[in-house]
JSON list of C-alpha atoms in Angstrom, two decimals:
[
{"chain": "A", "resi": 1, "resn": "UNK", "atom": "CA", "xyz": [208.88, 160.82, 143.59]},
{"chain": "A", "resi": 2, "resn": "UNK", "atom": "CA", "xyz": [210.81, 163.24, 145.31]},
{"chain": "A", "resi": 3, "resn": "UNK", "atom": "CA", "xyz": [209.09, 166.57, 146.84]},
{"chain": "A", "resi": 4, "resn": "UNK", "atom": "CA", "xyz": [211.15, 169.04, 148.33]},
{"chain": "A", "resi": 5, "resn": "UNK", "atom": "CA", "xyz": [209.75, 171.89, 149.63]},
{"chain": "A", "resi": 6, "resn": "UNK", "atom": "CA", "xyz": [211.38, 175.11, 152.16]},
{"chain": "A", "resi": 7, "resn": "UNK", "atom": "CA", "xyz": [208.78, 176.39, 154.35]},
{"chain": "A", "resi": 8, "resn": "UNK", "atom": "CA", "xyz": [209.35, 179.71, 156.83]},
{"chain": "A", "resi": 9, "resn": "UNK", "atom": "CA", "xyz": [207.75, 180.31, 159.97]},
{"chain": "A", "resi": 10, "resn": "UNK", "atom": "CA", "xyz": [206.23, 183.37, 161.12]},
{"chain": "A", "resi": 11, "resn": "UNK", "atom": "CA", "xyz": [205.21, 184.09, 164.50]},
{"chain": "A", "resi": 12, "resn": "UNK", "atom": "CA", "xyz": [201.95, 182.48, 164.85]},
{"chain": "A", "resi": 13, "resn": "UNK", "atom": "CA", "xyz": [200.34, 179.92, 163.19]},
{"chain": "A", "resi": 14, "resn": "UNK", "atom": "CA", "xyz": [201.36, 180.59, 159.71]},
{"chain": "A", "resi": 15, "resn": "UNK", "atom": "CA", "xyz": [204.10, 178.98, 157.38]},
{"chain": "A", "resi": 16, "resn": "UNK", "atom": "CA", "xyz": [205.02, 180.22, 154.65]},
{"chain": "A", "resi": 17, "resn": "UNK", "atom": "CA", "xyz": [206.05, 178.31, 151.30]},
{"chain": "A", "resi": 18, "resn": "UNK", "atom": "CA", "xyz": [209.58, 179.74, 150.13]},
{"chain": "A", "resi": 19, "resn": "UNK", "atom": "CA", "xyz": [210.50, 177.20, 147.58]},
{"chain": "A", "resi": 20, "resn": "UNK", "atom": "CA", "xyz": [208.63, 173.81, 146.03]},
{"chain": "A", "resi": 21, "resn": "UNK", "atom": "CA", "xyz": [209.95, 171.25, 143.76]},
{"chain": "A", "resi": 22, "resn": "UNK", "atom": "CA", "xyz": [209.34, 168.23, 142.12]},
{"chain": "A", "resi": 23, "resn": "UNK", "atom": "CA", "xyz": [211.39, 165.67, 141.39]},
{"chain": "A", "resi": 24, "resn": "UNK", "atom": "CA", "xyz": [213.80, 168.47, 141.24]},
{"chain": "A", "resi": 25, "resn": "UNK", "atom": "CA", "xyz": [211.62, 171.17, 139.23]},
{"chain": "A", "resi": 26, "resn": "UNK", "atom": "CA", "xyz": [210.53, 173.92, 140.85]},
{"chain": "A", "resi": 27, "resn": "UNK", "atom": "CA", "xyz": [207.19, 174.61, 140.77]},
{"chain": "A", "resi": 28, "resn": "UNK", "atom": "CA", "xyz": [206.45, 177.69, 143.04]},
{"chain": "A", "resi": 29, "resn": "UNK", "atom": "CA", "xyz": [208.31, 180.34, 145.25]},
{"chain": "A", "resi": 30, "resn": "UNK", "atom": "CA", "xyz": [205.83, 182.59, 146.93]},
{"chain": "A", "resi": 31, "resn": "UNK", "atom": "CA", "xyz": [205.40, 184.56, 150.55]},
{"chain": "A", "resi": 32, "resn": "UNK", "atom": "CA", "xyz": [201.78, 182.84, 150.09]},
{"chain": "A", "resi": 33, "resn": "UNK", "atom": "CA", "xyz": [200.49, 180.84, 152.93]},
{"chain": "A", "resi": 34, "resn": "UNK", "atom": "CA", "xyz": [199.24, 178.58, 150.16]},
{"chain": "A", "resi": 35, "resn": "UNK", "atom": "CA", "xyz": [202.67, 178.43, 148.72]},
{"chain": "A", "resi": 36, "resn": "UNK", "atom": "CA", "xyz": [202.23, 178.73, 144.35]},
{"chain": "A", "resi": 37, "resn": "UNK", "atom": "CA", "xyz": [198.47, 178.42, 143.84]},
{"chain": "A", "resi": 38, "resn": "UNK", "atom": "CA", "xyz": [196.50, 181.20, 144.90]},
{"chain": "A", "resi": 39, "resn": "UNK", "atom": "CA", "xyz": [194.66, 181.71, 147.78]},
{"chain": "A", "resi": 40, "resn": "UNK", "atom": "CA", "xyz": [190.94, 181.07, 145.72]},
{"chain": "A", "resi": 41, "resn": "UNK", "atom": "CA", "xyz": [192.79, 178.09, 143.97]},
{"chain": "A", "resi": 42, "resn": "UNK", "atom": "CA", "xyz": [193.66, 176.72, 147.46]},
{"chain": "A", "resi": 43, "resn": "UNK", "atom": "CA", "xyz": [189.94, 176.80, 148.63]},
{"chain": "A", "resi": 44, "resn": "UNK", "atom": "CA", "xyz": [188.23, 175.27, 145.75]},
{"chain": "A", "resi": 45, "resn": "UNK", "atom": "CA", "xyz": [191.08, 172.32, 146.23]},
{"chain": "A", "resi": 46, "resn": "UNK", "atom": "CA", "xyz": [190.32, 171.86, 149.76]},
{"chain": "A", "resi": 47, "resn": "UNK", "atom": "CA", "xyz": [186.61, 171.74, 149.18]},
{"chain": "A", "resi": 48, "resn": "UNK", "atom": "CA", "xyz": [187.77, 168.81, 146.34]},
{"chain": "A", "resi": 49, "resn": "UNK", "atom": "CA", "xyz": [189.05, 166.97, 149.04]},
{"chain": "A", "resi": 50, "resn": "UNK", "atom": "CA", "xyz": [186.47, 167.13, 151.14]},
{"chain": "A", "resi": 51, "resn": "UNK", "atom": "CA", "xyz": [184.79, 165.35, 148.19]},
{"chain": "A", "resi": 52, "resn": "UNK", "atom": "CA", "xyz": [182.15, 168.19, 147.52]},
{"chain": "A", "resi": 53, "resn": "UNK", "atom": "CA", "xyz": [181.22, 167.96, 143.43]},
{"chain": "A", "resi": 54, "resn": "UNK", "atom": "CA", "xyz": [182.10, 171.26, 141.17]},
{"chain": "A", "resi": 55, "resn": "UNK", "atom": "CA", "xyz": [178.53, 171.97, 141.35]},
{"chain": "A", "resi": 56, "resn": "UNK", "atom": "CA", "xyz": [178.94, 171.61, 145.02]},
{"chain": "A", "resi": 57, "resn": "UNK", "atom": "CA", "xyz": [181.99, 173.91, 145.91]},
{"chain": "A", "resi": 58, "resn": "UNK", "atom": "CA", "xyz": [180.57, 176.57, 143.65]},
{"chain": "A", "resi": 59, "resn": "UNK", "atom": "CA", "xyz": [177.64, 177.16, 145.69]},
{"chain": "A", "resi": 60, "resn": "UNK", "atom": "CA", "xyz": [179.52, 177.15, 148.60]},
{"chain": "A", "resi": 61, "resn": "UNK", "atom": "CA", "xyz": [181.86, 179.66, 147.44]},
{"chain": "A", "resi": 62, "resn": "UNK", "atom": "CA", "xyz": [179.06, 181.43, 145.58]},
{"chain": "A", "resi": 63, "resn": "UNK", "atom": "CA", "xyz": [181.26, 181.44, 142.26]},
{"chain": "A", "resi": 64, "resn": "UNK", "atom": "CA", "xyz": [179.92, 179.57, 139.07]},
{"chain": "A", "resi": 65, "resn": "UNK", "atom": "CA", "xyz": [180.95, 176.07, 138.19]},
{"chain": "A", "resi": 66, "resn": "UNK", "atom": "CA", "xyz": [183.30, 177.09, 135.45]},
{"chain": "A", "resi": 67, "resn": "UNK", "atom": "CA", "xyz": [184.81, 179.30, 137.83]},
{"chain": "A", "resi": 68, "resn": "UNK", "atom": "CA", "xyz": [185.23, 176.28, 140.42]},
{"chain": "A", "resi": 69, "resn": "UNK", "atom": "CA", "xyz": [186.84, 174.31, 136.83]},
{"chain": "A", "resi": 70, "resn": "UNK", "atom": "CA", "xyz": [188.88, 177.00, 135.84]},
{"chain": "A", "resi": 71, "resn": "UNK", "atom": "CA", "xyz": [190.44, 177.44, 140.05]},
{"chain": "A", "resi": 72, "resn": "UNK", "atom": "CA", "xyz": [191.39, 173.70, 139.85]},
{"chain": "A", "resi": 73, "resn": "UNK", "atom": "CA", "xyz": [192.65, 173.44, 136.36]},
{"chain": "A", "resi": 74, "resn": "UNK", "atom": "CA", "xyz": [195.04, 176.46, 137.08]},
{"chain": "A", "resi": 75, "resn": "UNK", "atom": "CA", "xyz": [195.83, 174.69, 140.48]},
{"chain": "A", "resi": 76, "resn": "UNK", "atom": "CA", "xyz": [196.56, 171.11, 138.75]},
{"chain": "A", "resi": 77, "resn": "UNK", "atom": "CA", "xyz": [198.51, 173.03, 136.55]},
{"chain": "A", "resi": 78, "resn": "UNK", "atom": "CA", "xyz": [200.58, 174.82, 138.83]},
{"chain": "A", "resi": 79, "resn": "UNK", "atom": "CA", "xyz": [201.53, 171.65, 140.73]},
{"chain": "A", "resi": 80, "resn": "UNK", "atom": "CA", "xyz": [202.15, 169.67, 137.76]},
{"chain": "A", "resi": 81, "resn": "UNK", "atom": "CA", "xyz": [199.02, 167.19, 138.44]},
{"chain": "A", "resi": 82, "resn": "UNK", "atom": "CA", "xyz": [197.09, 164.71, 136.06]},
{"chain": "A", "resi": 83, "resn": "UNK", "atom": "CA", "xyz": [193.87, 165.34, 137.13]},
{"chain": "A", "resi": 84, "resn": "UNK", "atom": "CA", "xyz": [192.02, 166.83, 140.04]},
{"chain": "A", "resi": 85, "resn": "UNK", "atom": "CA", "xyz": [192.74, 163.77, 142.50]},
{"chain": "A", "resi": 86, "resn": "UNK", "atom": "CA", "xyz": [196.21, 163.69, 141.84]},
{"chain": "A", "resi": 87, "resn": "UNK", "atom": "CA", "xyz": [196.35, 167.91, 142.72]},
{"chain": "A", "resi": 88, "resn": "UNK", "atom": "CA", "xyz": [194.92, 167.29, 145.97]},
{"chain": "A", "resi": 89, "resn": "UNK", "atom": "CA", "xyz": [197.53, 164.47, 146.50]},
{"chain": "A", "resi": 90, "resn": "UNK", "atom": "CA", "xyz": [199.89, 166.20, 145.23]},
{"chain": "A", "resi": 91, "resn": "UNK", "atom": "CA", "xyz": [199.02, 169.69, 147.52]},
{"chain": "A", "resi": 92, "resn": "UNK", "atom": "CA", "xyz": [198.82, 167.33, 150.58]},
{"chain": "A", "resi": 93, "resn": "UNK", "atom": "CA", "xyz": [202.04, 166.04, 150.32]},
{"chain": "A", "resi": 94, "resn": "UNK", "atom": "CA", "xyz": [203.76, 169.11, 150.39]},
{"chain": "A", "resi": 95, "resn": "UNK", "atom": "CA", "xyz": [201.31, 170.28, 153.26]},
{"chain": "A", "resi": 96, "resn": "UNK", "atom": "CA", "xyz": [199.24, 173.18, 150.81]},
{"chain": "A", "resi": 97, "resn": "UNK", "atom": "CA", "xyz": [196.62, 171.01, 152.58]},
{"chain": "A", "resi": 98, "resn": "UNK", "atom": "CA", "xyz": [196.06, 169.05, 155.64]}
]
């Protein structure tokens, strides 16, 4: 598998995602901190990895758990992912989270 991604760094603690690919398809150029999924998106992943349940993150983000479904879905789609496990792999790896 071959991830290539071109980050930018602002002044600060911030980088930004430029360019993202995978296995040499691009998948998301963006001035977003969280590179192509969307800032919402990036939260209800993180909270995935942190192993909280739909259920879970949706309280936590007061949202409903279709909402949560429908964040992670769009997510897994963005990044090309099977399932929900292999989105948060897959948004680790190229450092969407850490």
């Amino acid at each position: 598998m071959d991830i290539t991604c071109t980050f930018e760094s602002n002044i600060g603690s911030n980088i930004t995602v430029q360019d993202c690919s995978l296995n040499g398809t691009k998948f998301g150029t963006t001035s977003s901190p969280y590179g192509c999924i969307t800032p919402r998106e990036h939260e209800c992943l993180l909270w995935a990895g942190e192993g909280k349940t739909d259920w879970e993150i949706s309280v936590i983000l007061g949202i409903s758990r279709s909402t949560v479904v429908k964040h992670i879905g769009s997510a897994r789609a963005k990044l090309g992912a099977a399932n929900k496990a292999h989105a948060i792999a897959l948004a680790i790896r190229i450092q969407l989270l850490r």
